[in-house]
Amino acid sequence: MYPLTPLKLFAHESIKDDPLSRARMERIIGGTRPVDDELVWVDNSNMPEVVEQLKSLWPPDEVPEGFERTHMRPLVFTRVYTDGEFPELNKDLLGWPDGTDEATVRSILGHFLPIQAYHSYEKDAKEDMVCWPTFDFGLMTNCPHGCHYCGAGKHGKYLTIACNAEEHMEKVVRPAMERYPWQRCFRMIGWGAEMLAFEPEAGIFDLFTKTLAEQDRYGYFHAASSNVDFVADLERKDRLVGIFSVTTEMIAEVLEPGSGHAFDRFEAGRKLGEMGVPFRYKFKPTIPVVNWREEYSRAIEYALTVSEPESVGFCVIMWNTVDSLLEKIDEELLDPVYLQAARDAAEEMAGVRVGPYPHEVRKEVYRFMFREVRKHSDDVKLYMSTESRAMWDDIGEETGQDASSFFCGCSSVAPPGGRVQLSQGCPYSTYRAPEHIEKD
C-alpha cells in the first residue's frame, strides 16, 4: 500500500469486538509510518474531543523532509453502517457541545452510504448528462492524493476507512447483484476516495472479486493510482477491470501532488495487460492548461505505446464556474485563450453543469484528443464522459460509437471485450430516456 504518514490514528470502538475488522485495521496501520503511532479509540465519551482534533490536525504547519503533506491526513477506522437508515443523533442526550460537527461524527460512526445510485435516466435527463445508470459501492471516504480540482482531495481533513468488508459483501454486494440483474459490472470506488492506495493490506478487492464471481459479474477499481502489483495474486482477477483516471506529466506534478508520476499509471495498465486483466483510461478531468496540446499529445503517445487499453475517454473539466475553477487551479497554469473564452461565456454558462468552458472550446479539445489517439490506435474505443447531449449530437460520430450504446470506461453494462451488454433493465445509455424501464 501507499507509504502514508498519518498525523494520528483513530478507531471507533465498534471495531474492538470485531476480529475481522480489527485485523484489517491492524494490517493497514502496519503499512503506514504514523507521525504519532498511538491508536486513539473513540466512543461517546471522547467523541467531541476527537471531532475537534480532526478539524485542526491537517494540514500541518510544517512538513518534515521526505514527507508528502497530503499523505499526512489522519486515518479514522470504523465499520460502515449496513442496516438501512442511519440512527438519529441526540447530542443533548449524549452530552455533546452544540458545536460538535455532525458530519464528522457520522463519518467516525460509519454513517456513510455503503452503496449509491448514479446516473438514473431521470436525473441525467434533467442535468443534460450522457452516461450509464449504475450502482457503486464504497468502504472509504476522502483521498490521500490531494488533487487541487477535487474538493475531498484538496480540503478533506482525514480519511475514513470502513473495515467490515466481509459484512459489506454479505449485506450489500450480494443483495445488489440479486436486485439489479441487468448490471454486469460494479465499481468499488468509495466516496471521493482512492481505495487502491490501501491494497493489498485492506484485502477488499480480493473479497470483492470472489463475491462477484459467485454471480458471474465483473468489478472495477477506479483509480488515479499505479498500485496494481497486488492484482497478480488475486484468486479471481478474471473478475476485475482496471479503470485509471489519467493525466499529463505537468498536471500530475502540480495539481495531483500525492498521486505519483503521471506515466506510472500507463505502466500500471501495461502490468495489468501482462496479467490478463483488461483496463481502460479516462482523461478526467481533461484540463486546458498552458501547452495542453503538447502535454496531452505526449501522454497519449506514451499510453498507447506501452499498453493496449480497451477504451480511452475524455472529459473537459466541468461542474465549475470561472471563479470556482480559479479557486482550485492557479490562473497562470491555464491556457489564457481558453480561459478568456470561458470568461466571455460566463453569463451563457451560468448554472450549466458542463461549465465553465463553452461548447466550442470543449469541442475543439475533444477533436484534438481524438486525432491524437487515432495516430497510435485505429481500434481502441473512444468516448466522452458525462458530456452533454449537444456535444454527442455534434461530434459523437467522431468517436466511432453510438451515443445510446457506447462502450466507455466504467459502464454498468461494459464487461471485458469492448461490447456493451444491453437488457430490459438497461436498454440504452442516458442519452435516451426510454418510457418503460424495468424498475426495482
Short mmCIF file of C-alpha atoms in Angstrom, two decimals:
data_model
loop_
_atom_site.label_atom_id
_atom_site.label_comp_id
_atom_site.label_asym_id
_atom_site.label_seq_id
_atom_site.Cartn_x
_atom_site.Cartn_y
_atom_site.Cartn_z
CA MET A 1 0.00 0.00 0.00
CA TYR A 2 0.98 3.67 -0.10
CA PRO A 3 3.63 4.60 2.50
CA LEU A 4 1.26 7.03 4.21
CA THR A 5 2.46 9.07 7.18
CA PRO A 6 -0.75 9.93 9.05
CA LEU A 7 -0.52 12.56 11.75
CA LYS A 8 -2.74 10.49 14.03
CA LEU A 9 -4.75 7.25 14.10
CA PHE A 10 -8.32 6.92 15.38
CA ALA A 11 -10.64 3.90 15.61
CA HIS A 12 -14.29 3.68 16.58
CA GLU A 13 -14.99 1.37 19.49
CA SER A 14 -17.20 -0.88 17.32
CA ILE A 15 -14.03 -2.41 15.83
CA LYS A 16 -12.79 -3.71 19.19
CA ASP A 17 -15.08 -6.74 19.28
CA ASP A 18 -15.00 -7.49 15.55
CA PRO A 19 -11.96 -9.72 14.89
CA LEU A 20 -12.06 -9.40 11.10
CA SER A 21 -12.37 -5.62 11.16
CA ARG A 22 -9.69 -5.28 13.79
CA ALA A 23 -7.30 -7.49 11.82
CA ARG A 24 -7.88 -5.41 8.67
CA MET A 25 -7.23 -2.20 10.59
CA GLU A 26 -4.02 -3.59 12.07
CA ARG A 27 -2.76 -4.69 8.65
CA ILE A 28 -3.36 -1.22 7.23
CA ILE A 29 -1.73 0.52 10.19
CA GLY A 30 1.23 -1.82 9.75
CA GLY A 31 1.68 -0.49 6.23
CA THR A 32 1.90 3.15 7.36
CA ARG A 33 4.52 5.27 9.13
CA PRO A 34 2.37 7.33 11.50
CA VAL A 35 3.75 10.52 12.98
CA ASP A 36 2.02 9.58 16.24
CA ASP A 37 1.59 5.80 16.44
CA GLU A 38 -0.79 5.81 19.41
CA LEU A 39 -4.20 4.49 18.35
CA VAL A 40 -6.99 6.58 19.88
CA TRP A 41 -10.19 4.60 20.49
CA VAL A 42 -13.31 6.73 20.01
CA ASP A 43 -16.57 6.32 21.90
CA ASN A 44 -19.34 8.65 23.05
CA SER A 45 -17.24 9.98 25.92
CA ASN A 46 -14.42 11.42 23.80
CA MET A 47 -16.26 11.97 20.52
CA PRO A 48 -16.41 15.82 20.79
CA GLU A 49 -12.70 15.99 21.60
CA VAL A 50 -11.80 13.81 18.61
CA VAL A 51 -14.06 15.81 16.30
CA GLU A 52 -12.24 18.99 17.31
CA GLN A 53 -8.86 17.34 16.74
CA LEU A 54 -9.87 16.25 13.26
CA LYS A 55 -10.81 19.83 12.42
CA SER A 56 -7.34 21.14 13.17
CA LEU A 57 -4.76 18.37 12.75
CA TRP A 58 -4.44 18.64 8.98
CA PRO A 59 -2.88 20.39 7.15
CA PRO A 60 0.17 20.60 9.43
CA ASP A 61 2.09 23.85 9.79
CA GLU A 62 5.32 22.07 8.90
CA VAL A 63 6.05 19.04 6.74
CA PRO A 64 9.17 17.03 7.65
CA GLU A 65 11.70 16.42 4.91
CA GLY A 66 10.77 13.40 2.82
CA PHE A 67 7.08 13.62 3.75
CA GLU A 68 4.20 14.49 1.40
CA ARG A 69 1.71 16.87 3.04
CA THR A 70 -1.34 15.22 1.52
CA HIS A 71 -0.19 11.78 2.76
CA MET A 72 -0.28 13.06 6.35
CA ARG A 73 -4.05 13.16 6.77
CA PRO A 74 -5.21 11.34 9.92
CA LEU A 75 -6.80 7.91 9.43
CA VAL A 76 -10.15 7.06 11.01
CA PHE A 77 -11.10 3.38 11.17
CA THR A 78 -14.73 2.39 11.57
CA ARG A 79 -17.43 -0.04 10.45
CA VAL A 80 -19.78 1.12 7.70
CA TYR A 81 -23.43 1.01 8.71
CA THR A 82 -25.17 -1.64 6.58
CA ASP A 83 -28.58 -1.87 8.28
CA GLY A 84 -30.64 0.70 6.43
CA GLU A 85 -31.26 4.27 7.56
CA PHE A 86 -28.79 5.83 9.95
CA PRO A 87 -29.97 6.29 13.54
CA GLU A 88 -30.66 9.78 14.83
CA LEU A 89 -28.06 11.56 16.93
CA ASN A 90 -29.25 13.24 20.11
CA LYS A 91 -26.34 15.48 21.09
CA ASP A 92 -28.12 16.73 24.21
CA LEU A 93 -28.74 13.20 25.45
CA LEU A 94 -25.12 12.31 24.76
CA GLY A 95 -23.90 15.46 26.49
CA TRP A 96 -22.02 16.78 23.48
CA PRO A 97 -21.43 20.51 22.93
CA ASP A 98 -23.71 22.27 20.44
CA GLY A 99 -20.80 22.87 18.06
CA THR A 100 -19.96 19.18 17.65
CA ASP A 101 -19.89 18.70 13.88
CA GLU A 102 -22.46 16.07 12.94
CA ALA A 103 -20.87 15.20 9.58
CA THR A 104 -17.60 14.30 11.27
CA VAL A 105 -19.41 12.34 13.96
CA ARG A 106 -21.25 10.32 11.33
CA SER A 107 -18.01 9.61 9.48
CA ILE A 108 -16.49 8.23 12.68
CA LEU A 109 -19.62 6.16 13.31
CA GLY A 110 -19.52 4.76 9.77
CA HIS A 111 -22.72 6.52 8.78
CA PHE A 112 -21.93 6.86 5.10
CA LEU A 113 -23.68 5.03 2.30
CA PRO A 114 -22.35 1.55 1.51
CA ILE A 115 -23.94 1.74 -1.95
CA GLN A 116 -25.09 4.67 -4.08
CA ALA A 117 -27.11 5.03 -7.27
CA TYR A 118 -25.72 7.24 -10.03
CA HIS A 119 -26.93 8.41 -13.42
CA SER A 120 -30.57 7.43 -13.40
CA TYR A 121 -32.32 8.18 -16.68
CA GLU A 122 -34.44 10.82 -14.98
CA LYS A 123 -31.53 12.59 -13.27
CA ASP A 124 -29.28 12.62 -16.31
CA ALA A 125 -32.12 13.90 -18.48
CA LYS A 126 -32.64 16.77 -16.04
CA GLU A 127 -28.91 17.56 -15.81
CA ASP A 128 -28.21 17.08 -19.54
CA MET A 129 -25.65 14.34 -18.99
CA VAL A 130 -24.82 11.29 -21.08
CA CYS A 131 -23.64 8.32 -19.03
CA TRP A 132 -24.94 4.92 -17.83
CA PRO A 133 -27.16 4.06 -14.82
CA THR A 134 -25.13 2.31 -12.14
CA PHE A 135 -24.90 1.32 -8.51
CA ASP A 136 -21.47 1.81 -6.91
CA PHE A 137 -20.00 0.53 -3.66
CA GLY A 138 -17.83 2.30 -1.11
CA LEU A 139 -15.92 1.48 2.06
CA MET A 140 -13.82 4.64 2.30
CA THR A 141 -14.20 8.39 2.16
CA ASN A 142 -11.64 11.03 1.16
CA CYS A 143 -8.33 10.54 -0.59
CA PRO A 144 -4.57 10.85 0.00
CA HIS A 145 -3.81 12.30 -3.44
CA GLY A 146 -4.72 15.90 -2.68
CA CYS A 147 -5.80 16.78 -6.23
CA HIS A 148 -6.42 20.52 -6.47
CA TYR A 149 -9.52 20.16 -8.64
CA CYS A 150 -11.19 17.77 -6.18
CA GLY A 151 -12.92 19.08 -3.06
CA ALA A 152 -12.29 15.97 -0.95
CA GLY A 153 -8.75 15.69 -2.25
CA LYS A 154 -7.75 19.26 -1.58
CA HIS A 155 -9.73 20.05 1.56
CA GLY A 156 -10.58 16.72 3.22
CA LYS A 157 -9.24 16.72 6.78
CA TYR A 158 -8.97 12.95 7.27
CA LEU A 159 -9.56 9.59 5.58
CA THR A 160 -12.26 7.23 6.80
CA ILE A 161 -11.79 3.50 6.27
CA ALA A 162 -14.60 1.04 6.97
CA CYS A 163 -13.07 -2.27 7.99
CA ASN A 164 -16.13 -4.56 7.97
CA ALA A 165 -15.64 -5.60 4.35
CA GLU A 166 -16.92 -9.16 4.89
CA GLU A 167 -20.20 -7.82 6.28
CA HIS A 168 -20.40 -5.36 3.38
CA MET A 169 -20.11 -8.22 0.88
CA GLU A 170 -22.82 -10.19 2.64
CA LYS A 171 -25.33 -7.42 3.35
CA VAL A 172 -24.71 -5.02 0.46
CA VAL A 173 -22.86 -6.50 -2.52
CA ARG A 174 -24.61 -9.87 -2.80
CA PRO A 175 -28.12 -8.37 -2.42
CA ALA A 176 -27.29 -5.69 -5.01
CA MET A 177 -26.25 -8.29 -7.56
CA GLU A 178 -29.53 -10.11 -6.99
CA ARG A 179 -31.64 -6.96 -7.08
CA TYR A 180 -30.07 -5.49 -10.23
CA PRO A 181 -29.55 -8.44 -12.60
CA TRP A 182 -29.06 -6.05 -15.52
CA GLN A 183 -25.88 -4.59 -14.00
CA ARG A 184 -22.96 -6.62 -15.28
CA CYS A 185 -20.17 -4.53 -13.73
CA PHE A 186 -19.95 -2.83 -10.34
CA ARG A 187 -17.45 -0.23 -9.15
CA MET A 188 -15.79 -0.49 -5.77
CA ILE A 189 -14.85 3.17 -5.66
CA GLY A 190 -15.57 4.80 -2.31
CA TRP A 191 -16.71 8.38 -1.96
CA GLY A 192 -14.05 10.85 -3.06
CA ALA A 193 -11.63 8.06 -2.17
CA GLU A 194 -8.63 6.17 -3.54
CA MET A 195 -9.26 2.62 -2.41
CA LEU A 196 -6.31 1.18 -4.32
CA ALA A 197 -3.97 3.10 -2.01
CA PHE A 198 -4.64 0.59 0.79
CA GLU A 199 -4.12 -2.66 -1.09
CA PRO A 200 -3.21 -5.43 -0.54
CA GLU A 201 -3.34 -4.81 3.22
CA ALA A 202 -7.04 -3.93 3.11
CA GLY A 203 -7.84 -7.08 1.12
CA ILE A 204 -11.04 -5.53 -0.19
CA PHE A 205 -10.55 -6.35 -3.86
CA ASP A 206 -9.78 -9.97 -3.04
CA LEU A 207 -13.14 -10.25 -1.29
CA PHE A 208 -14.91 -8.18 -3.93
CA THR A 209 -13.75 -10.22 -6.92
CA LYS A 210 -14.56 -13.51 -5.20
CA THR A 211 -18.04 -12.24 -4.36
CA LEU A 212 -18.64 -11.05 -7.93
CA ALA A 213 -17.59 -14.43 -9.30
CA GLU A 214 -20.45 -16.10 -7.42
CA GLN A 215 -22.97 -14.47 -9.76
CA ASP A 216 -20.87 -14.07 -12.92
CA ARG A 217 -20.33 -10.32 -12.52
CA TYR A 218 -17.34 -8.06 -13.01
CA GLY A 219 -15.92 -5.31 -10.85
CA TYR A 220 -13.97 -2.13 -11.43
CA PHE A 221 -11.40 -0.32 -9.46
CA HIS A 222 -11.39 3.34 -10.49
CA ALA A 223 -8.07 4.86 -9.53
CA ALA A 224 -5.53 7.59 -10.07
CA SER A 225 -3.01 5.17 -8.61
CA SER A 226 -0.38 2.87 -10.07
CA ASN A 227 -0.55 0.45 -7.12
CA VAL A 228 -1.52 -2.70 -9.03
CA ASP A 229 1.15 -5.30 -8.27
CA PHE A 230 -1.18 -6.96 -5.76
CA VAL A 231 -3.62 -7.84 -8.56
CA ALA A 232 -1.29 -10.64 -9.72
CA ASP A 233 -2.07 -12.53 -6.50
CA LEU A 234 -5.86 -12.17 -6.64
CA GLU A 235 -7.51 -15.59 -6.97
CA ARG A 236 -10.35 -14.16 -9.10
CA LYS A 237 -8.59 -11.41 -11.01
CA ASP A 238 -10.58 -12.66 -14.00
CA ARG A 239 -13.47 -10.69 -12.48
CA LEU A 240 -11.56 -7.39 -12.37
CA VAL A 241 -11.35 -4.50 -14.82
CA GLY A 242 -8.98 -1.61 -14.12
CA ILE A 243 -10.12 1.96 -14.71
CA PHE A 244 -7.40 4.59 -14.50
CA SER A 245 -8.01 8.31 -14.21
CA VAL A 246 -5.02 9.53 -16.18
CA THR A 247 -3.44 12.87 -17.00
CA THR A 248 -0.30 14.65 -18.18
CA GLU A 249 3.09 14.99 -16.52
CA MET A 250 2.62 18.63 -15.57
CA ILE A 251 -0.89 18.20 -14.22
CA ALA A 252 0.10 15.21 -12.09
CA GLU A 253 3.15 17.00 -10.70
CA VAL A 254 1.45 20.31 -9.90
CA LEU A 255 -2.24 19.51 -9.38
CA GLU A 256 -2.13 15.90 -8.11
CA PRO A 257 0.67 16.09 -5.51
CA GLY A 258 0.10 12.73 -3.86
CA SER A 259 -0.54 10.59 -6.92
CA GLY A 260 2.95 9.91 -8.30
CA HIS A 261 4.24 10.37 -11.85
CA ALA A 262 1.51 10.53 -14.48
CA PHE A 263 3.07 7.88 -16.67
CA ASP A 264 3.24 5.39 -13.80
CA ARG A 265 -0.47 4.80 -14.41
CA PHE A 266 0.21 3.82 -18.02
CA GLU A 267 2.89 1.42 -16.79
CA ALA A 268 0.29 0.06 -14.35
CA GLY A 269 -2.02 -0.52 -17.31
CA ARG A 270 0.77 -2.39 -19.06
CA LYS A 271 1.23 -4.57 -15.97
CA LEU A 272 -2.46 -5.41 -15.87
CA GLY A 273 -2.36 -6.34 -19.55
CA GLU A 274 0.51 -8.72 -18.85
CA MET A 275 -1.60 -10.26 -16.06
CA GLY A 276 -4.51 -10.76 -18.47
CA VAL A 277 -6.63 -8.12 -16.71
CA PRO A 278 -8.42 -5.65 -19.03
CA PHE A 279 -8.05 -1.94 -18.35
CA ARG A 280 -9.26 1.42 -19.63
CA TYR A 281 -8.02 5.01 -19.47
CA LYS A 282 -10.08 8.07 -18.66
CA PHE A 283 -8.54 11.54 -19.04
CA LYS A 284 -10.88 13.02 -16.49
CA PRO A 285 -10.65 15.87 -15.93
CA THR A 286 -9.09 16.98 -19.20
CA ILE A 287 -7.72 20.41 -18.29
CA PRO A 288 -6.75 23.01 -20.92
CA VAL A 289 -3.52 24.03 -19.25
CA VAL A 290 -0.76 26.08 -20.83
CA ASN A 291 0.78 23.95 -23.62
CA TRP A 292 -2.06 21.47 -23.24
CA ARG A 293 -1.70 20.14 -26.77
CA GLU A 294 1.92 19.14 -26.23
CA GLU A 295 1.18 17.80 -22.75
CA TYR A 296 -1.71 15.57 -23.82
CA SER A 297 -0.05 14.51 -27.07
CA ARG A 298 2.92 13.21 -25.10
CA ALA A 299 0.72 11.42 -22.56
CA ILE A 300 -1.45 9.78 -25.21
CA GLU A 301 1.56 8.63 -27.21
CA TYR A 302 3.16 7.10 -24.13
CA ALA A 303 -0.08 5.43 -23.03
CA LEU A 304 -0.72 3.77 -26.37
CA THR A 305 2.90 2.84 -26.95
CA VAL A 306 3.38 0.90 -23.73
CA SER A 307 -0.13 -0.54 -23.30
CA GLU A 308 -3.33 -1.57 -25.06
CA PRO A 309 -6.39 -0.25 -23.21
CA GLU A 310 -9.90 -1.30 -24.19
CA SER A 311 -11.04 2.33 -24.25
CA VAL A 312 -9.79 5.88 -23.87
CA GLY A 313 -12.17 8.61 -22.72
CA PHE A 314 -12.07 12.35 -22.15
CA CYS A 315 -13.99 14.85 -20.06
CA VAL A 316 -13.09 18.53 -20.22
CA ILE A 317 -13.17 19.83 -16.66
CA MET A 318 -16.73 20.78 -15.71
CA TRP A 319 -19.00 21.32 -12.70
CA ASN A 320 -17.38 24.74 -12.26
CA THR A 321 -17.73 28.44 -12.86
CA VAL A 322 -14.70 30.51 -13.84
CA ASP A 323 -14.44 31.71 -10.25
CA SER A 324 -14.63 28.24 -8.71
CA LEU A 325 -12.12 26.91 -11.22
CA LEU A 326 -9.64 29.64 -10.31
CA GLU A 327 -10.09 28.83 -6.62
CA LYS A 328 -8.73 25.36 -7.43
CA ILE A 329 -6.19 25.99 -10.18
CA ASP A 330 -3.84 28.98 -10.44
CA GLU A 331 -4.66 31.18 -13.40
CA GLU A 332 -1.11 31.09 -14.78
CA LEU A 333 -1.43 27.32 -15.26
CA LEU A 334 -4.42 27.61 -17.61
CA ASP A 335 -4.45 28.26 -21.34
CA PRO A 336 -5.13 32.03 -21.47
CA VAL A 337 -7.11 31.91 -24.73
CA TYR A 338 -9.49 29.26 -23.45
CA LEU A 339 -9.76 30.91 -20.05
CA GLN A 340 -10.77 34.14 -21.74
CA ALA A 341 -13.33 32.23 -23.77
CA ALA A 342 -14.76 30.88 -20.51
CA ARG A 343 -14.89 34.39 -19.07
CA ASP A 344 -16.61 35.70 -22.19
CA ALA A 345 -19.18 32.92 -21.91
CA ALA A 346 -19.73 33.24 -18.16
CA GLU A 347 -23.27 34.54 -18.49
CA GLU A 348 -24.17 31.91 -21.06
CA MET A 349 -22.69 29.12 -18.91
CA ALA A 350 -24.17 30.29 -15.59
CA GLY A 351 -25.85 27.31 -13.94
CA VAL A 352 -24.78 24.99 -16.75
CA ARG A 353 -23.29 21.74 -15.48
CA VAL A 354 -20.62 21.43 -18.18
CA GLY A 355 -19.19 24.88 -17.44
CA PRO A 356 -17.08 26.89 -17.33
CA TYR A 357 -15.79 26.18 -20.84
CA PRO A 358 -18.33 26.79 -23.61
CA HIS A 359 -19.33 24.18 -26.18
CA GLU A 360 -16.93 25.27 -28.93
CA VAL A 361 -13.91 25.20 -26.61
CA ARG A 362 -14.73 21.74 -25.30
CA LYS A 363 -15.43 20.55 -28.83
CA GLU A 364 -12.02 21.74 -30.03
CA VAL A 365 -10.31 19.95 -27.15
CA TYR A 366 -12.14 16.68 -27.80
CA ARG A 367 -11.39 16.74 -31.51
CA PHE A 368 -7.71 17.25 -30.82
CA MET A 369 -7.71 14.33 -28.37
CA PHE A 370 -9.50 12.03 -30.81
CA ARG A 371 -6.95 12.79 -33.51
CA GLU A 372 -4.06 12.15 -31.15
CA VAL A 373 -5.46 8.77 -30.12
CA ARG A 374 -6.02 7.73 -33.73
CA LYS A 375 -2.39 8.48 -34.56
CA HIS A 376 -1.48 5.49 -32.40
CA SER A 377 -4.51 3.18 -32.50
CA ASP A 378 -7.28 2.59 -35.02
CA ASP A 379 -9.14 0.18 -32.78
CA VAL A 380 -9.31 1.49 -29.21
CA LYS A 381 -12.79 2.67 -28.23
CA LEU A 382 -13.18 6.45 -27.90
CA TYR A 383 -15.80 8.25 -25.84
CA MET A 384 -16.69 11.41 -23.94
CA SER A 385 -17.50 11.04 -20.25
CA THR A 386 -20.56 12.75 -18.70
CA GLU A 387 -20.82 15.20 -21.60
CA SER A 388 -23.96 16.94 -22.85
CA ARG A 389 -26.36 15.59 -25.46
CA ALA A 390 -25.50 18.57 -27.64
CA MET A 391 -21.84 17.53 -27.70
CA TRP A 392 -22.72 13.96 -28.63
CA ASP A 393 -25.04 15.26 -31.34
CA ASP A 394 -22.27 17.50 -32.66
CA ILE A 395 -19.20 15.24 -32.66
CA GLY A 396 -20.35 11.88 -31.34
CA GLU A 397 -19.82 10.25 -34.73
CA GLU A 398 -16.14 11.13 -34.49
CA THR A 399 -15.78 8.69 -31.60
CA GLY A 400 -16.93 5.90 -33.88
CA GLN A 401 -19.64 4.98 -31.38
CA ASP A 402 -23.38 5.46 -30.98
CA ALA A 403 -24.34 7.84 -28.16
CA SER A 404 -27.03 5.47 -26.91
CA SER A 405 -24.86 2.34 -26.74
CA PHE A 406 -21.23 3.42 -26.43
CA PHE A 407 -18.55 1.37 -24.68
CA CYS A 408 -16.84 3.62 -22.15
CA GLY A 409 -14.72 3.16 -19.05
CA CYS A 410 -16.87 2.16 -16.09
CA SER A 411 -20.31 1.48 -17.54
CA SER A 412 -22.60 -0.86 -15.64
CA VAL A 413 -23.00 -2.92 -18.83
CA ALA A 414 -19.44 -3.00 -20.22
CA PRO A 415 -17.76 -6.29 -19.28
CA PRO A 416 -14.41 -7.17 -20.85
CA GLY A 417 -14.32 -7.41 -24.61
CA GLY A 418 -15.30 -4.00 -25.94
CA ARG A 419 -19.06 -4.50 -26.33
CA VAL A 420 -21.89 -3.42 -24.05
CA GLN A 421 -24.45 -5.94 -22.80
CA LEU A 422 -27.83 -4.24 -23.00
CA SER A 423 -31.01 -5.61 -21.43
CA GLN A 424 -34.52 -4.60 -20.46
CA GLY A 425 -33.17 -3.15 -17.22
CA CYS A 426 -30.60 -1.02 -19.04
CA PRO A 427 -31.50 -0.77 -22.74
CA TYR A 428 -29.60 2.41 -23.57
CA SER A 429 -27.22 4.98 -22.17
CA THR A 430 -28.80 8.05 -20.61
CA TYR A 431 -28.54 9.76 -23.99
CA ARG A 432 -32.01 8.27 -24.37
CA ALA A 433 -34.67 8.03 -21.71
CA PRO A 434 -36.97 5.11 -22.60
CA GLU A 435 -40.54 5.38 -21.38
CA HIS A 436 -40.63 1.89 -19.95
CA ILE A 437 -37.69 0.80 -17.85
CA GLU A 438 -37.71 -2.14 -15.52
CA LYS A 439 -38.00 -0.63 -12.04
CA ASP A 440 -36.86 -2.17 -8.78
#
